[in-house]
Tab-separated table of C-alpha atoms and ligand atoms in Angstrom:
chain	number	residue	atom	x	y	z
A	352	MET	CA	-18.684	-101.733	-2.031
A	353	ALA	CA	-15.355	-100.225	-2.816
A	354	ALA	CA	-15.735	-96.697	-3.668
A	355	THR	CA	-13.477	-93.621	-4.866
A	356	TRP	CA	-12.451	-90.631	-2.912
A	357	GLY	CA	-14.602	-88.213	-5.139
A	358	GLU	CA	-17.482	-90.721	-3.549
A	359	ILE	CA	-16.209	-90.766	-0.124
A	360	PHE	CA	-15.176	-87.245	0.815
A	361	PRO	CA	-18.388	-85.661	0.507
A	362	GLN	CA	-19.537	-88.423	3.054
A	363	LEU	CA	-17.007	-87.574	5.119
A	364	MET	CA	-18.142	-83.898	4.949
A	365	ALA	CA	-21.648	-84.632	5.699
A	366	ALA	CA	-20.921	-86.766	8.379
A	367	GLY	CA	-18.655	-84.107	10.232
A	368	LEU	CA	-15.778	-86.130	9.662
A	369	LEU	CA	-12.014	-84.750	9.326
A	370	ALA	CA	-9.386	-86.937	7.338
A	371	SER	CA	-6.406	-86.810	8.613
A	372	ARG	CA	-2.916	-87.814	6.904
A	373	GLY	CA	-3.349	-91.645	5.764
A	374	VAL	CA	-7.030	-91.855	6.413
A	375	LYS	CA	-7.471	-91.303	2.183
A	376	GLU	CA	-5.447	-94.198	1.317
A	377	LYS	CA	-7.053	-96.494	3.833
A	378	LEU	CA	-10.694	-95.466	2.859
A	379	GLU	CA	-10.008	-95.985	-0.690
A	380	SER	CA	-8.813	-99.615	-0.358
A	381	HIS	CA	-11.724	-100.409	2.272
A	382	PRO	CA	-13.987	-102.608	1.254
A	383	ASP	CA	-16.868	-100.517	2.436
A	384	PRO	CA	-16.105	-97.012	3.016
A	385	LEU	CA	-19.287	-95.653	2.681
A	386	GLY	CA	-20.917	-98.102	4.947
A	387	LEU	CA	-18.240	-97.717	7.775
A	388	ILE	CA	-18.646	-93.589	7.659
A	389	ALA	CA	-22.743	-94.549	7.798
A	390	GLU	CA	-21.534	-96.503	10.807
A	391	LEU	CA	-19.785	-93.957	12.462
A	392	ARG	CA	-22.447	-91.343	11.504
A	393	SER	CA	-25.266	-93.504	13.446
A	394	LYS	CA	-23.132	-93.444	16.132
A	395	GLY	CA	-22.680	-89.724	16.271
A	396	ILE	CA	-19.232	-89.998	16.304
A	397	LYS	CA	-17.566	-86.589	14.517
A	398	GLY	CA	-14.302	-84.802	14.358
A	399	LYS	CA	-11.110	-85.999	13.378
A	400	LEU	CA	-10.684	-89.401	11.466
A	401	THR	CA	-7.394	-91.220	12.220
A	402	PRO	CA	-6.194	-94.185	10.012
A	403	GLU	CA	-6.198	-96.528	13.679
A	404	MET	CA	-10.298	-95.811	13.884
A	405	ILE	CA	-10.614	-97.260	10.421
A	406	PRO	CA	-10.887	-101.284	10.692
A	407	SER	CA	-9.729	-103.219	8.030
A	408	SER	CA	-13.066	-104.605	7.428
A	409	THR	CA	-16.784	-103.639	8.312
A	410	SER	CA	-16.313	-105.769	11.453
A	411	LYS	CA	-18.044	-103.425	14.397
A	412	SER	CA	-15.155	-102.558	16.226
A	413	ASN	CA	-14.256	-99.219	18.470
A	414	PRO	CA	-13.483	-96.723	15.936
A	415	GLY	CA	-11.838	-94.916	19.011
A	416	ARG	CA	-11.738	-91.448	20.722
A	417	VAL	CA	-13.579	-88.568	19.016
A	418	ILE	CA	-11.500	-85.327	19.010
A	419	ALA	CA	-12.894	-81.929	18.860
A	420	PRO	CA	-15.903	-82.783	17.804
A	421	ILE	CA	-17.536	-79.945	14.682
A	422	ALA	CA	-20.490	-78.887	13.789
A	423	GLU	CA	-22.060	-80.711	10.834
A	424	PRO	CA	-20.780	-78.294	8.225
A	425	ALA	CA	-23.619	-77.487	5.289
A	426	ILE	CA	-23.073	-78.969	2.088
A	427	GLU	CA	-23.909	-76.198	-0.709
A	428	ASN	CA	-23.257	-76.310	-4.401
A	429	ILE	CA	-21.119	-73.657	-4.989
A	430	SER	CA	-21.352	-72.887	-8.991
A	431	MET	CA	-17.119	-72.180	-9.249
A	432	ARG	CA	-16.767	-71.413	-13.041
A	433	ASN	CA	-19.322	-68.134	-12.862
A	434	ASN	CA	-16.444	-66.560	-10.780
A	435	MET	CA	-13.819	-67.833	-12.634
A	436	PRO	CA	-13.433	-65.766	-16.056
A	437	ASP	CA	-9.453	-66.114	-16.280
A	438	TRP	CA	-9.262	-69.768	-15.400
A	439	ASN	CA	-8.009	-71.791	-18.483
A	440	ARG	CA	-6.404	-75.185	-17.559
A	441	GLU	CA	-3.969	-74.392	-20.376
A	442	ASP	CA	-2.567	-71.852	-18.681
A	443	PHE	CA	-1.479	-74.283	-16.165
A	444	PRO	CA	1.216	-76.542	-18.018
A	445	MET	CA	1.587	-78.954	-14.896
A	446	ASP	CA	-0.153	-80.117	-11.852
A	447	ALA	CA	1.199	-78.735	-8.397
A	448	VAL	CA	1.794	-82.412	-7.455
A	449	ASP	CA	4.599	-82.598	-10.153
A	450	ALA	CA	6.243	-78.986	-9.423
A	451	MET	CA	9.296	-78.628	-7.431
A	452	ILE	CA	8.715	-76.713	-4.223
A	453	ASP	CA	11.044	-73.339	-4.927
A	454	ILE	CA	10.580	-71.122	-2.220
A	455	LYS	CA	13.658	-68.486	-1.236
A	456	VAL	CA	13.441	-66.496	1.832
A	457	HIS	CA	14.980	-62.986	1.237
A	458	TYR	CA	14.200	-61.439	4.565
A	459	ASP	CA	12.865	-62.609	7.770
A	460	ILE	CA	13.568	-61.252	11.198
A	461	THR	CA	13.218	-64.749	12.670
A	462	GLY	CA	16.579	-65.630	14.565
A	463	ASN	CA	18.423	-62.064	13.423
A	464	SER	CA	16.796	-59.738	16.250
A	465	THR	CA	19.209	-58.226	17.839
A	466	THR	CA	17.874	-54.675	19.409
A	467	GLU	CA	17.988	-54.392	23.285
A	468	GLY	CA	15.363	-51.607	22.783
A	469	LYS	CA	17.761	-48.895	23.957
A	470	MET	CA	17.728	-45.168	22.769
A	471	GLY	CA	20.750	-46.334	20.381
A	472	ASP	CA	18.947	-48.849	18.646
A	473	ILE	CA	16.344	-46.528	18.132
A	474	THR	CA	18.318	-43.904	16.670
A	475	ASN	CA	20.160	-46.876	14.391
A	476	ALA	CA	17.019	-48.043	12.958
A	477	PHE	CA	15.861	-44.180	12.111
A	478	ASN	CA	19.764	-43.984	10.348
A	479	ASP	CA	19.161	-46.691	8.800
A	480	ARG	CA	15.943	-46.120	7.479
A	481	LEU	CA	16.796	-42.632	6.243
A	482	GLU	CA	19.803	-44.021	4.492
A	483	LYS	CA	17.763	-46.835	2.805
A	484	LEU	CA	15.073	-44.802	1.374
A	485	ARG	CA	17.239	-41.829	0.641
A	486	LYS	CA	18.873	-43.971	-1.911
A	487	LEU	CA	15.857	-44.941	-3.178
A	488	ILE	CA	14.623	-41.273	-3.482
A	489	ILE	CA	17.817	-40.260	-5.440
A	490	SER	CA	17.688	-43.337	-7.843
A	491	ASN	CA	13.748	-43.417	-8.526
A	492	SER	CA	12.740	-39.954	-8.239
A	493	ASP	CA	13.539	-36.932	-10.343
A	494	LEU	CA	15.039	-34.818	-8.495
A	495	PRO	CA	16.336	-31.407	-9.858
A	496	ARG	CA	19.564	-31.592	-8.433
A	497	ARG	CA	21.424	-33.488	-5.694
A	498	PRO	CA	19.985	-33.176	-2.049
A	499	ILE	CA	21.740	-31.110	0.596
A	500	ASP	CA	22.443	-31.975	4.295
A	501	ILE	CA	19.598	-29.693	5.935
A	502	ALA	CA	22.104	-27.916	8.305
A	503	ARG	CA	24.263	-26.881	5.381
A	504	LEU	CA	21.009	-25.853	3.491
A	505	TYR	CA	20.177	-23.941	5.989
A	506	GLN	CA	23.239	-21.908	6.588
A	507	GLU	CA	23.471	-21.566	2.740
A	508	ARG	CA	19.825	-20.282	2.553
A	509	ALA	CA	20.194	-17.105	0.869
A	510	ARG	CA	21.036	-19.291	-1.908
A	511	PHE	CA	17.867	-20.566	-2.148
A	512	GLN	CA	15.187	-17.959	-2.161
A	513	GLY	CA	14.675	-16.882	-5.815
A	514	ARG	CA	12.623	-18.906	-7.706
A	515	GLU	CA	15.103	-20.024	-10.211
A	516	ASN	CA	17.672	-21.827	-7.523
A	517	LYS	CA	15.727	-24.583	-5.916
A	518	ALA	CA	17.049	-26.572	-2.960
A	519	VAL	CA	16.354	-30.536	-2.479
A	520	ALA	CA	16.666	-32.229	0.912
A	521	ILE	CA	15.603	-35.641	2.058
A	522	GLY	CA	14.290	-36.426	5.836
A	523	LEU	CA	11.982	-37.853	8.168
A	524	VAL	CA	8.456	-35.963	8.606
A	525	ASN	CA	7.636	-34.883	11.837
A	526	ASP	CA	4.325	-33.212	13.091
A	527	PRO	CA	2.654	-33.372	9.656
A	528	ARG	CA	-0.815	-30.841	10.199
A	529	HIS	CA	-3.210	-29.027	7.381
A	530	THR	CA	-3.468	-25.225	8.015
A	531	LYS	CA	-6.153	-23.542	8.419
A	532	ASN	CA	-6.226	-22.692	4.726
A	533	GLY	CA	-6.425	-26.512	3.748
A	534	HIS	CA	-1.782	-26.158	3.110
A	535	LEU	CA	-0.072	-29.034	4.410
A	536	MET	CA	2.747	-28.072	7.044
A	537	PHE	CA	5.683	-30.351	8.326
A	538	SER	CA	9.243	-30.338	9.605
A	539	LEU	CA	11.832	-32.373	8.071
A	540	GLU	CA	14.603	-33.916	9.862
A	541	ASP	CA	17.721	-35.250	9.014
A	542	SER	CA	20.878	-36.103	11.072
A	543	SER	CA	22.382	-32.546	10.700
A	544	GLY	CA	19.195	-30.609	11.365
A	545	GLU	CA	15.648	-29.761	10.823
A	546	MET	CA	13.425	-27.289	8.888
A	547	ASN	CA	9.537	-25.912	8.524
A	548	CYS	CA	7.868	-26.878	5.331
A	549	LEU	CA	4.866	-25.729	3.484
A	550	LEU	CA	3.129	-27.584	0.559
A	551	MET	CA	0.735	-25.046	-0.422
A	552	ASP	CA	-2.922	-25.846	-1.806
A	553	ARG	CA	-2.816	-23.913	-4.802
A	554	LYS	CA	-6.249	-23.551	-6.304
A	555	GLY	CA	-7.194	-22.381	-9.863
A	556	ASP	CA	-4.781	-22.189	-12.585
A	557	ASP	CA	-1.953	-22.527	-10.257
A	558	ARG	CA	-3.342	-26.207	-8.844
A	559	ILE	CA	-0.987	-28.961	-9.161
A	560	ILE	CA	-3.093	-32.026	-8.759
A	561	GLU	CA	-0.247	-34.186	-7.532
A	562	HIS	CA	0.201	-31.549	-4.767
A	563	SER	CA	-3.976	-31.603	-4.048
A	564	GLN	CA	-3.757	-35.153	-3.788
A	565	ILE	CA	-0.906	-35.571	-1.410
A	566	ILE	CA	-2.379	-32.561	0.664
A	567	GLU	CA	-5.741	-34.024	0.861
A	568	ALA	CA	-4.577	-37.502	2.093
A	569	GLY	CA	-1.294	-35.757	4.148
A	570	LEU	CA	1.747	-37.369	5.222
A	571	MET	CA	2.324	-39.695	8.075
A	572	PRO	CA	4.497	-38.877	11.100
A	573	ASP	CA	8.146	-40.579	10.193
A	574	ASP	CA	7.855	-40.985	6.489
A	575	VAL	CA	10.882	-40.118	4.606
A	576	VAL	CA	10.591	-37.907	1.637
A	577	GLY	CA	12.409	-35.606	-0.563
A	578	VAL	CA	11.401	-31.738	-0.987
A	579	SER	CA	12.269	-29.203	-3.658
A	580	GLY	CA	11.693	-25.856	-3.259
A	581	THR	CA	13.313	-22.266	-2.199
A	582	PHE	CA	13.431	-20.523	1.315
A	583	SER	CA	11.188	-17.770	2.526
A	584	GLN	CA	12.518	-14.198	2.439
A	585	ASN	CA	12.841	-14.374	6.409
A	586	GLY	CA	14.315	-18.130	5.533
A	587	ASP	CA	12.366	-19.558	8.476
A	588	MET	CA	10.220	-21.699	6.083
A	589	PHE	CA	10.623	-23.889	3.296
A	590	TYR	CA	8.274	-23.801	0.687
A	591	VAL	CA	7.925	-27.081	-1.002
A	592	ASP	CA	7.273	-27.057	-4.951
A	593	ASP	CA	7.880	-30.583	-5.423
A	594	LEU	CA	7.469	-33.751	-2.672
A	595	HIS	CA	9.633	-37.059	-3.658
A	596	PHE	CA	8.941	-40.332	-2.942
A	597	PRO	CA	11.213	-43.356	-2.923
A	598	MET	CA	8.529	-45.697	-5.572
A	599	GLN	CA	9.651	-46.312	-9.126
A	600	ASP	CA	6.701	-45.563	-11.554
A	601	LYS	CA	6.377	-49.036	-13.087
A	602	HIS	CA	7.470	-52.304	-11.980
A	603	ASP	CA	8.559	-55.479	-14.198
A	604	LYS	CA	6.985	-58.510	-13.043
A	605	ALA	CA	8.885	-61.910	-13.004
A	606	TYR	CA	6.992	-64.626	-14.305
A	607	ALA	CA	7.552	-68.495	-12.969
A	608	GLU	CA	8.167	-71.204	-15.660
A	609	GLN	CA	6.425	-73.841	-13.492
A	610	GLY	CA	2.777	-72.197	-14.001
A	611	VAL	CA	1.377	-73.627	-10.895
A	612	SER	CA	-0.465	-70.901	-8.595
A	613	VAL	CA	-0.299	-69.722	-5.217
A	614	ALA	CA	-3.334	-68.868	-2.981
A	615	PHE	CA	-3.740	-66.175	-0.025
A	616	LEU	CA	-5.679	-66.400	2.893
A	617	SER	CA	-5.349	-64.829	6.511
A	618	ASP	CA	-6.941	-63.996	9.347
A	619	ILE	CA	-8.619	-67.445	10.148
A	620	HIS	CA	-8.922	-66.826	13.630
A	621	VAL	CA	-9.364	-70.543	14.931
A	622	GLY	CA	-10.380	-70.696	18.770
A	623	SER	CA	-13.065	-67.981	17.813
A	624	LYS	CA	-16.839	-68.677	18.109
A	625	THR	CA	-16.843	-66.606	14.836
A	626	PHE	CA	-14.601	-68.843	12.981
A	627	LEU	CA	-16.740	-69.779	10.048
A	628	GLU	CA	-15.954	-73.756	10.430
A	629	ALA	CA	-18.434	-74.897	7.747
A	630	GLN	CA	-17.316	-72.735	4.891
A	631	TRP	CA	-13.640	-74.187	5.812
A	632	HIS	CA	-14.870	-77.437	4.855
A	633	LYS	CA	-16.918	-76.272	2.058
A	634	MET	CA	-13.363	-74.959	0.452
A	635	VAL	CA	-11.534	-78.104	1.567
A	636	GLY	CA	-14.052	-79.995	-0.316
A	637	TRP	CA	-13.572	-77.703	-3.338
A	638	PHE	CA	-9.486	-78.151	-3.077
A	639	HIS	CA	-10.290	-82.019	-3.239
A	640	SER	CA	-12.595	-81.927	-6.541
A	641	GLU	CA	-11.804	-78.995	-8.499
A	642	PRO	CA	-9.346	-79.007	-11.240
A	643	LEU	CA	-8.340	-75.304	-10.374
A	644	ALA	CA	-7.125	-76.464	-7.232
A	645	ARG	CA	-4.413	-79.344	-8.491
A	646	THR	CA	-2.668	-76.203	-9.674
A	647	ILE	CA	-2.363	-74.563	-6.140
A	648	LYS	CA	1.391	-75.346	-5.105
A	649	TYR	CA	1.489	-72.598	-2.483
A	650	LEU	CA	-1.027	-71.312	0.408
A	651	VAL	CA	0.415	-68.026	2.403
A	652	LEU	CA	-1.302	-67.703	5.666
A	653	SER	CA	-0.662	-64.109	6.618
A	654	GLY	CA	-1.320	-64.208	10.002
A	655	ASP	CA	-3.999	-64.225	12.702
A	656	CYS	CA	-4.517	-67.861	12.038
A	657	VAL	CA	-5.512	-68.093	15.496
A	658	ASP	CA	-7.565	-65.766	17.371
A	659	GLY	CA	-5.449	-66.079	20.210
A	660	VAL	CA	-5.609	-65.553	23.928
A	661	GLY	CA	-5.959	-62.146	26.288
A	662	ILE	CA	-5.637	-60.150	23.456
A	663	TYR	CA	-8.689	-57.715	24.113
A	664	PRO	CA	-10.290	-57.411	26.749
A	665	GLY	CA	-13.332	-59.714	27.162
A	666	GLN	CA	-11.919	-61.831	24.554
A	667	ASP	CA	-12.732	-65.026	27.052
A	668	ASN	CA	-16.138	-64.750	26.050
A	669	GLU	CA	-15.979	-64.778	22.225
A	670	LEU	CA	-13.756	-67.859	22.395
A	671	ALA	CA	-14.960	-71.304	21.349
A	672	ILE	CA	-11.142	-72.952	22.144
A	673	LYS	CA	-9.839	-71.150	25.163
A	674	ASP	CA	-6.133	-72.632	25.430
A	675	LEU	CA	-4.029	-71.217	22.888
A	676	TYR	CA	-2.215	-74.323	22.003
A	677	GLY	CA	-5.507	-76.229	21.437
A	678	GLN	CA	-5.743	-72.805	19.018
A	679	TYR	CA	-2.561	-74.240	17.073
A	680	THR	CA	-3.318	-77.846	17.291
A	681	ARG	CA	-6.707	-77.118	15.945
A	682	PHE	CA	-5.643	-75.293	12.895
A	683	ALA	CA	-2.789	-77.730	12.131
A	684	GLU	CA	-5.992	-79.936	11.854
A	685	LEU	CA	-8.106	-77.926	9.811
A	686	LEU	CA	-4.637	-77.634	7.455
A	687	GLU	CA	-4.026	-81.193	7.295
A	688	LEU	CA	-7.340	-81.715	5.607
A	689	LEU	CA	-5.997	-79.841	2.273
A	690	PRO	CA	-4.244	-82.013	-0.368
A	691	ASP	CA	-1.025	-82.894	0.274
A	692	TRP	CA	0.447	-80.750	-2.910
A	693	VAL	CA	-0.181	-78.048	-1.297
A	694	GLU	CA	2.699	-76.358	0.700
A	695	CYS	CA	1.583	-73.771	3.518
A	696	LEU	CA	3.772	-70.665	4.233
A	697	MET	CA	2.485	-69.514	7.608
A	698	LEU	CA	3.294	-65.735	9.353
A	699	PRO	CA	2.299	-64.484	12.843
A	700	GLY	CA	0.202	-61.577	12.939
A	701	ASN	CA	-1.279	-59.586	16.106
A	702	HIS	CA	-3.175	-62.493	17.202
A	703	ASP	CA	-0.480	-64.793	17.441
A	704	ALA	CA	1.534	-66.283	20.227
A	705	VAL	CA	4.786	-64.051	19.306
A	706	ARG	CA	5.996	-60.682	20.400
A	707	PRO	CA	3.805	-57.976	19.288
A	708	ALA	CA	6.751	-55.590	18.371
A	709	GLU	CA	7.291	-55.852	14.429
A	710	PRO	CA	9.108	-57.396	12.844
A	711	GLN	CA	8.057	-60.106	14.463
A	712	PRO	CA	10.018	-63.612	14.316
A	713	THR	CA	7.975	-66.814	13.513
A	714	LEU	CA	6.005	-68.800	15.972
A	715	GLU	CA	7.753	-71.587	18.557
A	716	PRO	CA	8.867	-74.713	17.450
A	717	ASP	CA	6.568	-76.226	20.442
A	718	ILE	CA	3.649	-74.861	17.928
A	719	GLN	CA	5.156	-76.001	14.424
A	720	GLN	CA	5.447	-79.696	15.782
A	721	ASP	CA	2.033	-80.219	14.651
A	722	TYR	CA	2.285	-78.949	11.528
A	723	ASN	CA	3.380	-80.704	7.938
A	724	ASN	CA	3.755	-79.071	4.691
A	725	THR	CA	4.018	-76.088	6.292
A	726	LYS	CA	6.867	-73.427	6.104
A	727	PHE	CA	6.822	-70.962	9.133
A	728	VAL	CA	8.393	-67.328	8.771
A	729	GLY	CA	8.372	-63.983	10.384
A	730	ASN	CA	6.247	-61.224	9.719
A	731	PRO	CA	6.873	-59.501	7.148
A	732	CYS	CA	8.388	-62.051	5.012
A	733	ASP	CA	9.890	-61.157	1.679
A	734	PHE	CA	10.317	-64.294	-0.300
A	735	SER	CA	10.040	-65.804	-3.603
A	736	LEU	CA	7.933	-68.769	-5.074
A	737	ASP	CA	9.270	-70.078	-8.384
A	738	GLY	CA	11.114	-66.814	-9.078
A	739	VAL	CA	8.139	-64.653	-8.390
A	740	ARG	CA	8.808	-61.896	-5.626
A	741	VAL	CA	6.511	-61.942	-3.008
A	742	LEU	CA	6.198	-59.267	0.328
A	743	SER	CA	3.555	-60.915	2.815
A	744	TYR	CA	2.814	-58.550	5.826
A	745	HIS	CA	0.056	-58.885	7.968
A	746	GLY	CA	-1.192	-55.664	7.827
A	747	LYS	CA	-1.314	-54.370	11.746
A	748	SER	CA	0.076	-50.291	10.349
A	749	ILE	CA	-3.128	-50.166	8.248
A	750	ASP	CA	-4.576	-49.159	11.748
A	751	ASP	CA	-2.105	-46.511	11.801
A	752	PHE	CA	-2.841	-45.301	7.734
A	753	VAL	CA	-6.485	-44.860	8.680
A	754	ALA	CA	-5.998	-42.709	11.360
A	755	GLY	CA	-3.004	-41.163	9.555
A	756	LEU	CA	-3.870	-40.357	5.726
A	757	ARG	CA	-7.527	-38.808	5.220
A	758	THR	CA	-7.358	-40.947	1.736
A	759	VAL	CA	-7.437	-44.801	3.965
A	760	THR	CA	-10.498	-45.978	5.104
A	761	TYR	CA	-11.125	-49.709	6.205
A	762	ARG	CA	-13.635	-50.287	3.448
A	763	ASP	CA	-10.804	-49.370	1.325
A	764	PRO	CA	-7.492	-51.165	2.987
A	765	VAL	CA	-5.800	-51.526	-0.848
A	766	GLU	CA	-5.129	-47.656	-0.915
A	767	ALA	CA	-3.084	-47.963	2.516
A	768	MET	CA	-1.028	-50.683	0.343
A	769	ARG	CA	-0.878	-48.424	-2.295
A	770	GLN	CA	0.710	-45.808	0.174
A	771	MET	CA	3.129	-48.384	1.355
A	772	LEU	CA	4.699	-48.917	-1.588
A	773	ARG	CA	4.723	-45.214	-2.710
A	774	ARG	CA	6.646	-44.479	0.700
A	775	ARG	CA	8.451	-48.208	0.431
A	776	HIS	CA	7.609	-48.587	4.137
A	777	LEU	CA	5.395	-51.263	5.658
A	778	ALA	CA	5.044	-49.350	8.739
A	779	PRO	CA	6.546	-45.698	9.176
A	780	GLN	CA	4.794	-44.238	12.324
A	781	TRP	CA	6.434	-44.874	15.618
A	782	GLY	CA	4.534	-44.617	18.846
A	783	GLY	CA	1.281	-45.192	16.780
A	784	LYS	CA	-0.782	-48.095	16.796
A	785	THR	CA	1.694	-50.395	15.492
A	786	PRO	CA	4.267	-51.359	17.838
A	787	LEU	CA	7.916	-51.418	16.181
A	788	SER	CA	11.284	-53.032	17.142
A	789	PRO	CA	13.909	-51.225	16.627
A	790	GLU	CA	16.449	-53.376	14.793
A	791	PRO	CA	19.670	-52.151	13.860
A	792	GLU	CA	18.370	-52.696	10.096
A	793	ASP	CA	14.792	-51.428	9.826
A	794	GLY	CA	12.917	-54.401	8.479
A	795	LEU	CA	10.152	-52.444	7.410
A	796	VAL	CA	11.565	-50.680	4.619
A	797	ILE	CA	10.408	-52.274	1.058
A	798	ARG	CA	14.047	-53.018	-0.240
A	799	ASP	CA	12.661	-54.543	-3.424
A	800	VAL	CA	9.233	-54.011	-5.188
A	801	PRO	CA	7.348	-57.433	-4.694
A	802	ASP	CA	5.628	-59.047	-7.686
A	803	ILE	CA	2.646	-59.834	-5.426
A	804	PHE	CA	2.331	-57.447	-2.119
A	805	VAL	CA	0.180	-59.037	0.204
A	806	THR	CA	-1.560	-58.006	3.747
A	807	GLY	CA	-4.592	-59.158	5.990
A	808	HIS	CA	-5.578	-58.063	9.151
A	809	VAL	CA	-8.624	-55.672	8.158
A	810	HIS	CA	-10.697	-58.816	6.818
A	811	GLY	CA	-11.801	-57.155	4.087
A	812	HIS	CA	-11.094	-58.624	0.263
A	813	ALA	CA	-9.266	-57.374	-3.054
A	814	CYS	CA	-7.110	-58.219	-5.686
A	815	VAL	CA	-5.981	-55.440	-7.835
A	816	ASP	CA	-3.106	-54.434	-10.002
A	817	PHE	CA	-0.905	-51.133	-9.145
A	818	ARG	CA	1.719	-50.089	-11.182
A	819	GLY	CA	2.933	-53.669	-11.844
A	820	THR	CA	2.618	-55.003	-8.489
A	821	THR	CA	-0.584	-57.304	-7.764
A	822	LEU	CA	-2.002	-56.151	-4.659
A	823	VAL	CA	-3.461	-58.735	-2.531
A	824	CYS	CA	-5.624	-58.045	0.246
A	825	SER	CA	-6.304	-61.535	1.915
A	826	SER	CA	-9.846	-62.531	3.144
A	827	THR	CA	-10.387	-63.644	6.736
A	828	TRP	CA	-12.700	-66.741	7.695
A	829	GLN	CA	-14.256	-65.371	10.490
A	830	ASP	CA	-17.835	-63.760	10.601
A	831	GLN	CA	-18.197	-59.996	11.770
A	832	THR	CA	-17.713	-59.969	15.552
A	833	SER	CA	-19.299	-58.121	17.598
A	834	TYR	CA	-16.746	-55.206	18.055
A	835	GLN	CA	-16.903	-54.895	14.002
A	836	ARG	CA	-20.609	-54.852	14.502
A	837	MET	CA	-20.690	-51.988	16.943
A	838	LEU	CA	-18.213	-50.285	14.295
A	839	GLY	CA	-20.806	-50.782	11.871
A	840	PHE	CA	-17.871	-52.793	9.719
A	841	GLN	CA	-18.584	-55.795	7.319
A	842	PRO	CA	-16.113	-57.969	6.664
A	843	LYS	CA	-15.449	-59.690	3.357
A	844	PRO	CA	-14.905	-63.614	4.581
A	845	CYS	CA	-14.184	-66.636	2.822
A	846	MET	CA	-12.631	-65.614	-0.622
A	847	LEU	CA	-9.584	-67.807	-1.640
A	848	THR	CA	-7.645	-65.817	-3.724
A	849	VAL	CA	-5.620	-67.651	-6.519
A	850	VAL	CA	-2.599	-66.114	-8.459
A	851	ASN	CA	-1.032	-67.641	-11.502
A	852	LEU	CA	2.387	-67.714	-11.097
A	853	GLY	CA	3.312	-68.002	-14.633
A	854	THR	CA	0.463	-65.371	-15.736
A	855	HIS	CA	-0.106	-63.294	-13.137
A	856	LYS	CA	-3.815	-64.034	-13.657
A	857	SER	CA	-5.988	-64.060	-10.489
A	858	ILE	CA	-9.445	-65.454	-9.537
A	859	SER	CA	-11.239	-64.745	-5.864
A	860	ILE	CA	-13.640	-67.903	-5.320
A	861	PRO	CA	-15.754	-67.337	-2.605
A	862	PHE	CA	-16.968	-70.022	-0.381
A	863	ALA	CA	-19.440	-68.090	2.029
B	1146	FE2	FE1	-7.393	-60.709	12.340
B	1147	FE2	FE1	-4.602	-58.722	12.685
């Protein structure tokens, strides 16, 4: 008895069979696909189902070898509609299958890394950062006057000791610290010199809320900020009246004409014993049956798609697939289960088989060859989808923001993303937890404000607006690890974030 794909697909899932490319067509034209699946199931055959394994009739032929058997996924009914208040079919003028692929990459380090890691390269990287962010501070921040080089400012400090004549400087922050009295001290450095700065936490009527917020959070080492203020009587301290960041007040989003959508995932961690495979198949089933899924043209995978090998001590005991290439092959098979109309963009994270120093180039051609419908890019990557600007960054530096700023925690990683946008920099701190590659052009500067800014790494989940930019902290597909259990950290796995590129409405769909 012939059957439709809607009838065939749940049976494949229930049998633990993964349909690779070409299988759908072959089963749809098969005289008895459900009988065939039942036959394979009765023989205990699971895993990848290739077209060669499907005989053209129900004859008892050998269905072929079994590749990578999987645990039988639990089929559960999820009531999607309850979680989709914003989702209207009318919001999507066309199906993804009818839309053109329109991806433009604006920044990717792949093939463009020129550093030799020498001292001169580090100096050049910092000079480039300072220059780029200085321009942004001048254009976006309300400076009371033009900034002056720190050495000249210091020579002329007598002019800037009265309250009425403020001086302005822009530089890199060194050694930020809180004093015993709760004030914020740091030194500010440019290519001409360095000066000590103090931002006072005033109380009572003198209190300035923005200052209190900055003081509460602190500053990151190697932040680039502007200061305006005056010198102390003896000239060895600069009293900061105002701090200036390179962020604009408000960003105007671009809207796509095609009206298809983009979905976000990261940190799949295939190869780990804690990879949530059954939930993946639940999502695959959703992609093949849910009308909203027909609008998903792009899937952005923001790093750590595999668990990697030798990433942390004792990782070997937690791996279900111990071979690195095997992990990538398995992930390729899992992606292959998604409908053909979904185009993936995949970037590396700190678990991937590329250099750890950021910006990271993309994965090697040897790995890429297993994948269809996938564009490989570096980390971070700044690109446009149908004219909507997306900045995707794996998010390793969130570890530094948690350590450096008192307002950022792993429970609220979106605050780190707000702080990155405020600084227009993805990973300011040199020598912290994020290894950085000193490129002549600092690739971690946020040159253009994105319409959508996405990170992963911390295995949380969020989708919020911040001054006109949609911030997506994309969800993981890994259950709590023993390390996270030790830290008491609860991940938020198996959430697919979908953003309509035409309206910027967003939906998060749970598969856990
Ligand atoms: Fe991860
Ligand atoms: Fe990560």
